mmCIF file of C-alpha atoms and ligand atoms in Angstrom:
data_model
loop_
_atom_site.group_PDB
_atom_site.id
_atom_site.type_symbol
_atom_site.label_atom_id
_atom_site.label_comp_id
_atom_site.label_asym_id
_atom_site.label_seq_id
_atom_site.Cartn_x
_atom_site.Cartn_y
_atom_site.Cartn_z
ATOM 1 C CA MET A 1 -2.603 30.084 -39.469
ATOM 2 C CA LYS A 2 -3.979 28.622 -36.155
ATOM 3 C CA SER A 3 -1.784 25.628 -34.685
ATOM 4 C CA THR A 4 -3.940 22.257 -34.288
ATOM 5 C CA HIS A 5 -1.412 21.062 -31.990
ATOM 6 C CA PRO A 6 -3.242 21.089 -28.243
ATOM 7 C CA THR A 7 -2.288 22.866 -25.508
ATOM 8 C CA PRO A 8 -0.136 21.276 -23.265
ATOM 9 C CA MET A 9 -1.914 21.416 -19.613
ATOM 10 C CA LEU A 10 0.757 21.766 -16.362
ATOM 11 C CA GLY A 11 -0.269 21.150 -12.561
ATOM 12 C CA LEU A 12 2.044 23.536 -10.101
ATOM 13 C CA TYR A 13 2.092 21.917 -6.708
ATOM 14 C CA ILE A 14 3.478 24.369 -4.324
ATOM 15 C CA HIS A 15 5.027 23.169 -0.888
ATOM 16 C CA ILE A 16 4.030 25.248 2.338
ATOM 17 C CA PRO A 17 6.817 23.480 4.951
ATOM 18 C CA PHE A 18 4.930 24.648 8.167
ATOM 19 C CA CYS A 19 3.180 23.178 11.118
ATOM 20 C CA LYS A 20 2.195 23.927 14.628
ATOM 21 C CA ARG A 21 3.067 20.794 16.042
ATOM 22 C CA LYS A 22 4.811 16.911 14.075
ATOM 23 C CA CYS A 23 2.010 14.478 13.931
ATOM 24 C CA ASP A 24 3.816 11.571 15.715
ATOM 25 C CA TYR A 25 3.002 9.284 12.185
ATOM 26 C CA CYS A 26 4.590 12.263 9.463
ATOM 27 C CA ASP A 27 7.801 12.368 7.412
ATOM 28 C CA PHE A 28 6.664 15.037 4.915
ATOM 29 C CA TYR A 29 9.309 17.407 5.098
ATOM 30 C CA SER A 30 8.170 20.756 7.452
ATOM 31 C CA VAL A 31 9.268 22.553 10.300
ATOM 32 C CA ALA A 32 7.780 24.064 13.443
ATOM 33 C CA GLU A 33 6.031 28.066 12.911
ATOM 34 C CA ASP A 34 8.049 31.000 12.684
ATOM 35 C CA GLY A 35 6.457 33.941 11.167
ATOM 36 C CA ALA A 36 9.968 35.844 10.227
ATOM 37 C CA LEU A 37 10.930 32.440 8.303
ATOM 38 C CA MET A 38 7.310 32.354 6.771
ATOM 39 C CA ASP A 39 7.622 35.822 5.092
ATOM 40 C CA ARG A 40 11.769 34.932 4.225
ATOM 41 C CA TYR A 41 10.006 31.870 2.574
ATOM 42 C CA ILE A 42 7.201 33.197 0.856
ATOM 43 C CA THR A 43 9.805 36.071 -0.839
ATOM 44 C CA ALA A 44 11.289 33.337 -2.090
ATOM 45 C CA LEU A 45 8.842 31.160 -3.167
ATOM 46 C CA CYS A 46 7.289 33.713 -5.076
ATOM 47 C CA ALA A 47 10.550 34.536 -6.821
ATOM 48 C CA HIS A 48 11.267 31.105 -7.868
ATOM 49 C CA LEU A 49 7.390 30.826 -9.284
ATOM 50 C CA LYS A 50 8.375 34.176 -11.179
ATOM 51 C CA GLU A 51 11.833 32.547 -12.559
ATOM 52 C CA THR A 52 10.285 29.462 -13.715
ATOM 53 C CA ALA A 53 7.571 31.151 -15.657
ATOM 54 C CA PRO A 54 8.795 31.482 -18.709
ATOM 55 C CA PHE A 55 9.922 27.579 -18.941
ATOM 56 C CA ALA A 56 5.991 27.369 -18.697
ATOM 57 C CA LYS A 57 4.994 29.973 -21.298
ATOM 58 C CA HIS A 58 3.430 27.107 -23.843
ATOM 59 C CA HIS A 59 1.844 25.613 -21.435
ATOM 60 C CA VAL A 60 -1.529 26.225 -19.496
ATOM 61 C CA VAL A 61 -2.099 25.743 -15.959
ATOM 62 C CA ASP A 62 -4.988 23.793 -15.282
ATOM 63 C CA THR A 63 -4.188 22.850 -11.683
ATOM 64 C CA VAL A 64 -2.736 24.234 -8.753
ATOM 65 C CA TYR A 65 -2.366 22.781 -5.391
ATOM 66 C CA VAL A 66 -0.938 24.645 -2.580
ATOM 67 C CA GLY A 67 0.180 21.158 -0.019
ATOM 68 C CA GLY A 68 2.185 20.966 2.866
ATOM 69 C CA GLY A 69 2.787 21.211 5.582
ATOM 70 C CA THR A 70 -0.009 23.494 6.657
ATOM 71 C CA PRO A 71 -1.000 26.441 4.235
ATOM 72 C CA THR A 72 -3.372 27.537 6.302
ATOM 73 C CA LEU A 73 -0.983 28.584 9.002
ATOM 74 C CA LEU A 74 0.703 31.190 6.739
ATOM 75 C CA GLY A 75 -2.374 33.041 7.106
ATOM 76 C CA ALA A 76 -4.874 34.698 4.346
ATOM 77 C CA LYS A 77 -2.227 37.459 3.374
ATOM 78 C CA ARG A 78 0.289 35.711 2.868
ATOM 79 C CA LEU A 79 -1.100 32.497 0.986
ATOM 80 C CA VAL A 80 -2.952 35.628 -1.065
ATOM 81 C CA VAL A 81 0.259 36.970 -2.211
ATOM 82 C CA VAL A 82 0.993 33.127 -3.367
ATOM 83 C CA LEU A 83 -2.120 32.803 -5.169
ATOM 84 C CA LYS A 84 -1.414 36.216 -7.068
ATOM 85 C CA THR A 85 1.592 35.192 -7.885
ATOM 86 C CA VAL A 86 0.671 32.714 -9.587
ATOM 87 C CA GLN A 87 -1.922 34.343 -11.674
ATOM 88 C CA LYS A 88 0.126 36.776 -12.205
ATOM 89 C CA TYR A 89 2.934 34.795 -14.363
ATOM 90 C CA TYR A 90 1.314 31.733 -15.199
ATOM 91 C CA ALA A 91 -1.771 31.575 -18.155
ATOM 92 C CA LEU A 92 -4.413 29.736 -16.102
ATOM 93 C CA SER A 93 -7.175 27.958 -17.953
ATOM 94 C CA LYS A 94 -10.575 28.947 -17.025
ATOM 95 C CA ASP A 95 -11.422 26.297 -15.039
ATOM 96 C CA VAL A 96 -8.146 25.692 -13.145
ATOM 97 C CA GLU A 97 -8.739 23.626 -9.721
ATOM 98 C CA ILE A 98 -6.958 25.636 -7.089
ATOM 99 C CA THR A 99 -6.799 23.718 -3.866
ATOM 100 C CA ILE A 100 -5.302 24.330 -0.277
ATOM 101 C CA GLU A 101 -4.938 21.920 2.001
ATOM 102 C CA ALA A 102 -5.997 23.023 5.818
ATOM 103 C CA ASN A 103 -5.995 21.662 8.741
ATOM 104 C CA PRO A 104 -9.043 22.010 11.391
ATOM 105 C CA ASP A 105 -7.437 23.893 13.782
ATOM 106 C CA SER A 106 -6.304 26.477 11.344
ATOM 107 C CA ALA A 107 -9.289 26.537 8.948
ATOM 108 C CA GLN A 108 -11.565 28.049 11.770
ATOM 109 C CA ASP A 109 -11.982 31.736 10.410
ATOM 110 C CA PHE A 110 -14.597 31.845 7.608
ATOM 111 C CA ARG A 111 -12.650 35.203 6.496
ATOM 112 C CA MET A 112 -9.418 33.793 6.143
ATOM 113 C CA LEU A 113 -11.083 31.072 3.589
ATOM 114 C CA ARG A 114 -13.565 33.827 2.206
ATOM 115 C CA SER A 115 -10.258 35.808 1.279
ATOM 116 C CA LEU A 116 -8.771 32.386 -0.338
ATOM 117 C CA ARG A 117 -11.976 31.892 -1.848
ATOM 118 C CA ARG A 118 -11.371 35.506 -3.656
ATOM 119 C CA ALA A 119 -8.342 34.891 -4.488
ATOM 120 C CA GLY A 120 -9.297 31.867 -6.607
ATOM 121 C CA CYS A 121 -9.079 28.789 -4.040
ATOM 122 C CA ASN A 122 -12.002 26.726 -5.051
ATOM 123 C CA ARG A 123 -11.026 23.708 -3.585
ATOM 124 C CA ILE A 124 -10.351 22.908 -0.087
ATOM 125 C CA SER A 125 -8.367 19.651 1.217
ATOM 126 C CA LEU A 126 -9.033 19.057 5.115
ATOM 127 C CA GLY A 127 -7.090 17.080 7.098
ATOM 128 C CA MET A 128 -10.405 15.526 9.374
ATOM 129 C CA GLN A 129 -8.389 11.895 9.927
ATOM 130 C CA SER A 130 -10.696 10.655 12.198
ATOM 131 C CA ALA A 131 -14.082 11.392 14.327
ATOM 132 C CA HIS A 132 -12.720 10.124 17.939
ATOM 133 C CA ASP A 133 -10.221 12.823 19.861
ATOM 134 C CA SER A 134 -8.597 9.846 21.610
ATOM 135 C CA GLU A 135 -7.489 8.311 18.164
ATOM 136 C CA LEU A 136 -6.380 11.878 17.228
ATOM 137 C CA GLU A 137 -4.873 12.417 20.215
ATOM 138 C CA ALA A 138 -2.726 8.938 20.084
ATOM 139 C CA VAL A 139 -1.055 9.857 17.103
ATOM 140 C CA GLY A 140 -0.359 13.711 18.226
ATOM 141 C CA ARG A 141 -2.798 15.524 16.006
ATOM 142 C CA ILE A 142 -3.535 18.742 17.865
ATOM 143 C CA HIS A 143 -7.369 19.424 16.513
ATOM 144 C CA THR A 144 -10.452 18.272 18.097
ATOM 145 C CA MET A 145 -13.680 16.506 15.970
ATOM 146 C CA ALA A 146 -15.914 20.284 17.186
ATOM 147 C CA GLN A 147 -12.816 22.015 15.102
ATOM 148 C CA VAL A 148 -13.443 19.615 11.946
ATOM 149 C CA THR A 149 -17.282 20.461 12.419
ATOM 150 C CA THR A 150 -16.321 24.360 12.788
ATOM 151 C CA ALA A 151 -14.086 24.264 9.728
ATOM 152 C CA VAL A 152 -16.634 22.748 7.253
ATOM 153 C CA GLU A 153 -19.031 25.252 8.153
ATOM 154 C CA ALA A 154 -16.489 27.980 7.665
ATOM 155 C CA ILE A 155 -15.617 26.909 4.553
ATOM 156 C CA ARG A 156 -19.335 26.601 3.359
ATOM 157 C CA LYS A 157 -19.753 30.020 4.387
ATOM 158 C CA ALA A 158 -16.938 31.019 3.023
ATOM 159 C CA LYS A 159 -18.521 29.797 -0.050
ATOM 160 C CA ILE A 160 -15.955 27.105 -1.104
ATOM 161 C CA LYS A 161 -17.990 24.555 -2.821
ATOM 162 C CA ASN A 162 -15.430 21.881 -3.539
ATOM 163 C CA LEU A 163 -14.448 19.723 -0.122
ATOM 164 C CA SER A 164 -12.118 16.807 0.265
ATOM 165 C CA LEU A 165 -11.757 15.181 3.798
ATOM 166 C CA ASP A 166 -8.348 13.070 4.533
ATOM 167 C CA LEU A 167 -9.109 9.871 6.823
ATOM 168 C CA ILE A 168 -7.110 7.534 7.986
ATOM 169 C CA TYR A 169 -8.080 4.037 9.474
ATOM 170 C CA GLY A 170 -5.902 1.604 11.340
ATOM 171 C CA LEU A 171 -5.194 3.659 14.107
ATOM 172 C CA PRO A 172 -3.710 2.281 17.339
ATOM 173 C CA ASN A 173 -6.550 1.440 19.481
ATOM 174 C CA GLN A 174 -9.124 1.630 16.666
ATOM 175 C CA THR A 175 -12.101 -0.707 16.046
ATOM 176 C CA PRO A 176 -14.173 -1.433 13.043
ATOM 177 C CA ASP A 177 -16.659 0.056 14.914
ATOM 178 C CA GLN A 178 -14.849 3.102 15.605
ATOM 179 C CA TRP A 179 -13.697 3.250 11.720
ATOM 180 C CA GLN A 180 -17.228 2.971 10.695
ATOM 181 C CA GLN A 181 -18.537 5.792 12.800
ATOM 182 C CA SER A 182 -15.613 8.151 11.379
ATOM 183 C CA LEU A 183 -16.240 7.304 7.933
ATOM 184 C CA ALA A 184 -20.181 7.821 8.711
ATOM 185 C CA ALA A 185 -19.132 11.379 10.377
ATOM 186 C CA ALA A 186 -17.388 12.654 7.364
ATOM 187 C CA VAL A 187 -20.102 11.358 4.909
ATOM 188 C CA ALA A 188 -22.224 13.553 7.456
ATOM 189 C CA LEU A 189 -20.329 16.602 6.338
ATOM 190 C CA LYS A 190 -21.141 15.987 2.760
ATOM 191 C CA PRO A 191 -17.688 16.658 1.155
ATOM 192 C CA GLN A 192 -17.428 16.494 -2.728
ATOM 193 C CA HIS A 193 -14.259 14.079 -2.343
ATOM 194 C CA LEU A 194 -12.463 11.423 0.204
ATOM 195 C CA SER A 195 -9.174 10.177 0.744
ATOM 196 C CA CYS A 196 -8.931 7.304 3.285
ATOM 197 C CA TYR A 197 -5.277 6.286 3.970
ATOM 198 C CA GLY A 198 -4.186 3.033 6.159
ATOM 199 C CA LEU A 199 -2.077 4.061 8.399
ATOM 200 C CA LYS A 200 1.778 3.504 7.979
ATOM 201 C CA LEU A 201 4.547 3.551 10.597
ATOM 202 C CA GLU A 202 7.388 5.314 8.516
ATOM 203 C CA GLU A 203 10.742 4.750 9.744
ATOM 204 C CA ASN A 204 12.303 7.300 12.152
ATOM 205 C CA THR A 205 9.231 8.917 13.163
ATOM 206 C CA PRO A 206 7.779 8.785 16.720
ATOM 207 C CA LEU A 207 4.694 6.541 16.081
ATOM 208 C CA PHE A 208 7.630 3.735 14.055
ATOM 209 C CA ASN A 209 9.830 4.348 17.449
ATOM 210 C CA ARG A 210 7.053 3.191 19.835
ATOM 211 C CA ARG A 211 5.400 0.817 17.422
ATOM 212 C CA ASP A 212 5.866 -1.923 20.356
ATOM 213 C CA THR A 213 3.958 -0.217 22.537
ATOM 214 C CA LEU A 214 0.872 -0.041 20.069
ATOM 215 C CA THR A 215 -1.889 -1.808 19.342
ATOM 216 C CA LEU A 216 -2.837 -2.031 15.828
ATOM 217 C CA PRO A 217 -5.138 -4.257 14.041
ATOM 218 C CA ASP A 218 -3.330 -6.903 12.041
ATOM 219 C CA GLU A 219 -3.064 -7.449 8.502
ATOM 220 C CA GLU A 220 -6.535 -8.975 8.060
ATOM 221 C CA VAL A 221 -8.860 -6.554 10.018
ATOM 222 C CA GLN A 222 -6.596 -3.372 8.088
ATOM 223 C CA ALA A 223 -7.822 -5.180 4.767
ATOM 224 C CA LYS A 224 -11.446 -6.029 6.285
ATOM 225 C CA LEU A 225 -11.476 -1.938 6.829
ATOM 226 C CA TYR A 226 -10.293 -1.129 3.653
ATOM 227 C CA LEU A 227 -12.941 -3.364 2.230
ATOM 228 C CA ASP A 228 -15.811 -2.108 4.359
ATOM 229 C CA THR A 229 -14.450 1.698 3.394
ATOM 230 C CA VAL A 230 -14.766 0.845 -0.542
ATOM 231 C CA SER A 231 -18.439 -1.026 -0.184
ATOM 232 C CA TYR A 232 -19.527 2.150 2.358
ATOM 233 C CA LEU A 233 -18.538 4.694 0.501
ATOM 234 C CA ALA A 234 -19.797 3.348 -3.039
ATOM 235 C CA ALA A 235 -23.314 2.945 -1.628
ATOM 236 C CA ALA A 236 -22.733 6.514 -0.203
ATOM 237 C CA GLY A 237 -22.080 7.788 -3.604
ATOM 238 C CA TYR A 238 -18.474 8.189 -3.509
ATOM 239 C CA GLY A 239 -17.211 6.302 -6.560
ATOM 240 C CA GLN A 240 -13.585 4.878 -6.336
ATOM 241 C CA TYR A 241 -11.009 6.114 -8.442
ATOM 242 C CA GLU A 242 -7.994 5.482 -7.162
ATOM 243 C CA ILE A 243 -6.745 3.153 -4.531
ATOM 244 C CA SER A 244 -7.108 5.237 -1.608
ATOM 245 C CA ASN A 245 -9.522 8.107 -3.285
ATOM 246 C CA PHE A 246 -13.055 8.543 -3.564
ATOM 247 C CA ALA A 247 -15.133 11.345 -5.103
ATOM 248 C CA GLN A 248 -18.693 12.108 -6.030
ATOM 249 C CA GLU A 249 -19.539 12.336 -9.696
ATOM 250 C CA SER A 250 -17.364 14.893 -11.496
ATOM 251 C CA HIS A 251 -15.047 15.713 -8.269
ATOM 252 C CA ARG A 252 -11.947 13.654 -8.711
ATOM 253 C CA SER A 253 -8.977 15.474 -7.916
ATOM 254 C CA ARG A 254 -7.669 16.955 -10.897
ATOM 255 C CA HIS A 255 -4.318 17.701 -9.451
ATOM 256 C CA ASN A 256 -3.648 13.956 -8.554
ATOM 257 C CA MET A 257 -5.016 12.605 -11.429
ATOM 258 C CA LYS A 258 -1.924 14.556 -13.512
ATOM 259 C CA TYR A 259 0.079 12.107 -11.133
ATOM 260 C CA TRP A 260 -1.174 8.889 -12.016
ATOM 261 C CA THR A 261 -1.775 9.798 -15.745
ATOM 262 C CA LEU A 262 1.784 10.642 -16.401
ATOM 263 C CA GLY A 263 0.734 14.202 -16.635
ATOM 264 C CA GLU A 264 2.972 17.385 -16.239
ATOM 265 C CA TYR A 265 3.551 19.013 -13.054
ATOM 266 C CA ALA A 266 6.116 21.664 -11.475
ATOM 267 C CA GLY A 267 6.862 21.543 -7.789
ATOM 268 C CA PHE A 268 7.704 24.524 -5.790
ATOM 269 C CA GLY A 269 9.353 24.504 -2.563
ATOM 270 C CA PRO A 270 11.602 22.307 -0.419
ATOM 271 C CA SER A 271 11.109 18.700 -1.093
ATOM 272 C CA ALA A 272 9.025 19.069 -3.697
ATOM 273 C CA HIS A 273 9.179 17.281 -7.079
ATOM 274 C CA SER A 274 8.554 17.957 -10.390
ATOM 275 C CA ASP A 275 7.730 16.366 -13.512
ATOM 276 C CA PHE A 276 8.324 18.605 -16.314
ATOM 277 C CA GLY A 277 9.943 18.829 -20.379
ATOM 278 C CA ASP A 278 10.713 15.167 -19.740
ATOM 279 C CA VAL A 279 13.053 15.902 -16.666
ATOM 280 C CA ARG A 280 11.999 14.442 -13.281
ATOM 281 C CA TYR A 281 13.624 16.683 -10.350
ATOM 282 C CA GLY A 282 13.650 17.407 -6.950
ATOM 283 C CA TYR A 283 14.421 20.021 -4.780
ATOM 284 C CA VAL A 284 16.516 19.524 -1.192
ATOM 285 C CA ARG A 285 14.526 18.836 1.840
ATOM 286 C CA ASP A 286 16.049 21.830 3.430
ATOM 287 C CA ILE A 287 14.221 25.324 3.921
ATOM 288 C CA GLU A 288 17.209 27.257 4.620
ATOM 289 C CA GLY A 289 19.022 25.323 1.684
ATOM 290 C CA TYR A 290 15.894 26.224 -0.427
ATOM 291 C CA ILE A 291 15.752 29.960 0.518
ATOM 292 C CA GLN A 292 19.411 30.586 -0.028
ATOM 293 C CA GLY A 293 19.362 28.567 -3.686
ATOM 294 C CA VAL A 294 16.748 30.894 -5.178
ATOM 295 C CA LEU A 295 17.303 34.144 -3.600
ATOM 296 C CA GLY A 296 21.491 33.526 -3.824
ATOM 297 C CA ASP A 297 23.436 31.115 -5.740
ATOM 298 C CA GLY A 298 23.200 27.639 -4.068
ATOM 299 C CA ASP A 299 22.324 24.388 -5.207
ATOM 300 C CA PHE A 300 19.047 23.085 -4.078
ATOM 301 C CA VAL A 301 18.294 20.677 -6.614
ATOM 302 C CA SER A 302 18.677 17.328 -5.331
ATOM 303 C CA GLU A 303 18.160 14.789 -7.793
ATOM 304 C CA THR A 304 17.578 14.807 -11.961
ATOM 305 C CA THR A 305 16.521 12.506 -13.855
ATOM 306 C CA HIS A 306 15.894 13.016 -17.715
ATOM 307 C CA LEU A 307 13.547 10.705 -19.310
ATOM 308 C CA THR A 308 12.164 9.878 -22.780
ATOM 309 C CA GLU A 309 8.659 8.320 -23.819
ATOM 310 C CA SER A 310 10.020 4.853 -23.966
ATOM 311 C CA ASP A 311 11.546 5.255 -20.010
ATOM 312 C CA ARG A 312 7.925 5.882 -18.942
ATOM 313 C CA ASP A 313 6.185 2.216 -19.709
ATOM 314 C CA THR A 314 7.183 1.067 -16.081
ATOM 315 C CA GLU A 315 5.550 4.260 -14.592
ATOM 316 C CA TYR A 316 2.685 3.489 -16.882
ATOM 317 C CA LEU A 317 2.061 0.322 -15.382
ATOM 318 C CA MET A 318 2.804 1.069 -11.465
ATOM 319 C CA LEU A 319 0.735 4.104 -11.307
ATOM 320 C CA GLY A 320 -1.758 3.233 -14.425
ATOM 321 C CA LEU A 321 -2.925 0.260 -11.668
ATOM 322 C CA ARG A 322 -3.665 2.614 -8.643
ATOM 323 C CA THR A 323 -6.440 3.902 -10.759
ATOM 324 C CA VAL A 324 -10.079 2.196 -11.755
ATOM 325 C CA GLU A 325 -8.735 2.934 -15.161
ATOM 326 C CA GLY A 326 -6.010 0.494 -14.968
ATOM 327 C CA ILE A 327 -3.690 -0.037 -17.865
ATOM 328 C CA ASP A 328 -4.618 -0.435 -21.710
ATOM 329 C CA GLY A 329 -2.800 -2.809 -23.850
ATOM 330 C CA LYS A 330 -3.297 -0.525 -27.286
ATOM 331 C CA VAL A 331 -2.451 2.643 -25.628
ATOM 332 C CA PHE A 332 0.848 0.893 -23.955
ATOM 333 C CA GLU A 333 1.525 -0.840 -27.047
ATOM 334 C CA ARG A 334 0.938 2.598 -29.025
ATOM 335 C CA ARG A 335 3.238 4.694 -26.915
ATOM 336 C CA PHE A 336 6.089 2.544 -25.900
ATOM 337 C CA ARG A 337 6.331 0.561 -29.060
ATOM 338 C CA ARG A 338 6.191 -2.048 -27.190
ATOM 339 C CA ASN A 339 4.131 -5.900 -26.974
ATOM 340 C CA PHE A 340 1.468 -6.114 -24.747
ATOM 341 C CA ASN A 341 0.973 -10.184 -25.077
ATOM 342 C CA CYS A 342 3.985 -10.986 -22.651
ATOM 343 C CA PHE A 343 2.014 -9.316 -19.835
ATOM 344 C CA LEU A 344 -0.979 -11.809 -20.458
ATOM 345 C CA PRO A 345 -0.331 -15.250 -18.624
ATOM 346 C CA PHE A 346 0.637 -12.842 -15.519
ATOM 347 C CA LEU A 347 -2.587 -10.933 -15.866
ATOM 348 C CA THR A 348 -4.919 -13.694 -16.536
ATOM 349 C CA GLN A 349 -3.726 -15.652 -13.304
ATOM 350 C CA CYS A 350 -4.195 -12.832 -11.499
ATOM 351 C CA ASN A 351 -7.843 -12.276 -12.933
ATOM 352 C CA GLU A 352 -8.747 -16.017 -12.514
ATOM 353 C CA ALA A 353 -7.473 -15.320 -8.585
ATOM 354 C CA GLY A 354 -9.994 -12.264 -8.994
ATOM 355 C CA TYR A 355 -7.288 -9.450 -8.408
ATOM 356 C CA VAL A 356 -7.869 -7.810 -11.979
ATOM 357 C CA VAL A 357 -10.684 -7.681 -14.717
ATOM 358 C CA GLU A 358 -10.238 -7.171 -17.963
ATOM 359 C CA ASP A 359 -12.702 -4.946 -20.224
ATOM 360 C CA GLN A 360 -11.594 -4.634 -23.869
ATOM 361 C CA GLY A 361 -8.096 -4.816 -23.437
ATOM 362 C CA ARG A 362 -7.905 -2.584 -20.288
ATOM 363 C CA TRP A 363 -7.109 -4.571 -17.379
ATOM 364 C CA TYR A 364 -7.643 -2.870 -13.892
ATOM 365 C CA LEU A 365 -7.540 -3.899 -9.969
ATOM 366 C CA THR A 366 -10.910 -5.088 -8.191
ATOM 367 C CA PRO A 367 -10.833 -3.823 -4.476
ATOM 368 C CA GLN A 368 -9.522 -6.971 -3.621
ATOM 369 C CA GLY A 369 -6.709 -6.371 -5.936
ATOM 370 C CA PHE A 370 -5.984 -2.912 -4.496
ATOM 371 C CA LEU A 371 -4.915 -4.690 -1.134
ATOM 372 C CA VAL A 372 -2.034 -6.456 -3.039
ATOM 373 C CA SER A 373 -1.582 -3.805 -5.413
ATOM 374 C CA ASN A 374 2.543 -4.369 -4.466
ATOM 375 C CA GLN A 375 2.649 -7.417 -5.249
ATOM 376 C CA ILE A 376 0.704 -7.466 -8.957
ATOM 377 C CA ILE A 377 2.699 -4.627 -9.658
ATOM 378 C CA GLY A 378 6.318 -5.866 -8.793
ATOM 379 C CA GLY A 379 5.230 -9.254 -10.832
ATOM 380 C CA LEU A 380 4.037 -7.040 -13.844
ATOM 381 C CA LEU A 381 7.687 -4.808 -13.841
ATOM 382 C CA ASP A 382 9.150 -8.479 -13.375
ATOM 383 C CA VAL A 383 7.660 -9.442 -16.592
ATOM 384 C CA LEU A 384 8.448 -6.158 -18.367
ATOM 385 C CA SER A 385 12.213 -6.658 -17.219
ATOM 386 C CA GLU A 386 12.375 -9.999 -18.543
ATOM 387 C CA ASP A 387 10.916 -9.191 -22.025
ATOM 388 C CA LYS A 388 13.521 -6.029 -22.212
ATOM 389 C CA LEU A 389 16.160 -8.392 -21.606
ATOM 390 C CA ARG A 390 15.356 -11.006 -24.136
ATOM 391 C CA ARG A 391 14.914 -8.463 -26.651
ATOM 392 C CA ALA A 392 18.241 -6.925 -25.808
ATOM 393 C CA ASP A 393 19.470 -10.634 -26.015
ATOM 394 C CA ALA A 394 17.803 -10.917 -29.294
ATOM 395 C CA LYS A 395 19.386 -7.819 -31.012
ATOM 396 C CA ALA A 396 23.008 -8.880 -29.868
ATOM 397 C CA ARG A 397 22.400 -11.705 -31.829
ATOM 398 C CA GLY A 398 21.307 -10.044 -34.837
ATOM 399 C CA ASP A 399 17.745 -11.612 -34.343
ATOM 400 C CA TYR A 400 15.491 -8.787 -35.267
ATOM 401 C CA ARG A 401 12.091 -10.993 -35.623
ATOM 402 C CA ILE A 402 11.291 -10.000 -32.020
ATOM 403 C CA ILE A 403 11.941 -6.705 -31.977
ATOM 404 C CA PRO A 404 10.671 -4.093 -30.696
HETATM 405 S S1 SF4 B 1 -0.274 18.568 9.841
HETATM 406 FE FE1 SF4 B 1 0.116 17.278 7.882
HETATM 407 S S2 SF4 B 1 2.020 17.763 7.268
HETATM 408 FE FE2 SF4 B 1 1.905 18.617 9.328
HETATM 409 S S3 SF4 B 1 2.837 16.720 10.626
HETATM 410 FE FE3 SF4 B 1 0.790 16.243 10.308
HETATM 411 S S4 SF4 B 1 0.442 15.033 9.107
HETATM 412 FE FE4 SF4 B 1 2.589 16.236 9.027
#
């Protein structure tokens, strides 16, 4: 008899930790490009993909995301080996989304991109960041706007139809007009998807270390840049679906949606994280440690947390509020067997302040709300902790009227 149980879906994240040069603001794990190290890494990565596959034998992989670092630095040959390994050992859905991240300077050759498309890649996420060479240079990016244009042409010529562009607002010396020009230049390239991130000064990065010498927009200007972005992109046909992400109809990043909707994903590579089989785990931020661990017998897992469904209530609130779908009282109660009513006074206050909207039991942030999402999420988590304490107290007293 055929099982009626739905097949669980899985996303794969594959980290490629190589960059030509480190950008001044970046704290992702990556090392300098080195052909011999790349070859050893691909051997380890493919061995790891193969040995993990039996744990995913009941899953169908519906998204693969090759991120970095700069995956396209590997060149077509190595990337095709990785994609073929995935296809050989995992069951992929017919409409699997396979994204590869690229930087403009390493995505100039349409033949390389065509090889990737033939090996299954159907989406490119390109790090454009700005249309102004001076802004790119100010944060240590090594490409130019002319290379962005050539890369987009090469992607189109290679017949990869789904394109996402990454942009950063709030760059040093950037004026609101310049940001507007970057946005317009990005839209003119007709991508299906745009990610717009506010510049963050991450500790221990070169940009952080010279923060006192930088001219950065203050909080008010940064907020205006964000709100202008949301309305400009909406008018250009890009609906916001997450704090920093915008897409044309049916082109949301299915892989990233997994992170925000508590879907399962398995990561590979140094610093990659997974949420798979009720375990959250991560690998060391050290390429040699990772290679040794996979091919030898070293330990390359850096953290492991076992989770039950009820442990996920916090994440449901935190991640759900990042998306325009928000959080749903009924879903919360059904999934976590907890009462949603405790949140209502706080959410009502946020609603009156214009930060939150309620629609048939679903609560989601407005663009103004996204600007203060950390405070709103923090407020909800405080309510959740207080409620848990109150219930634990009641249980200790033997008062079962308010449990669960
Ligand atoms: S190319 Fe990307 S991953 Fe590499 S340093 Fe720059 S921002 Fe970081």
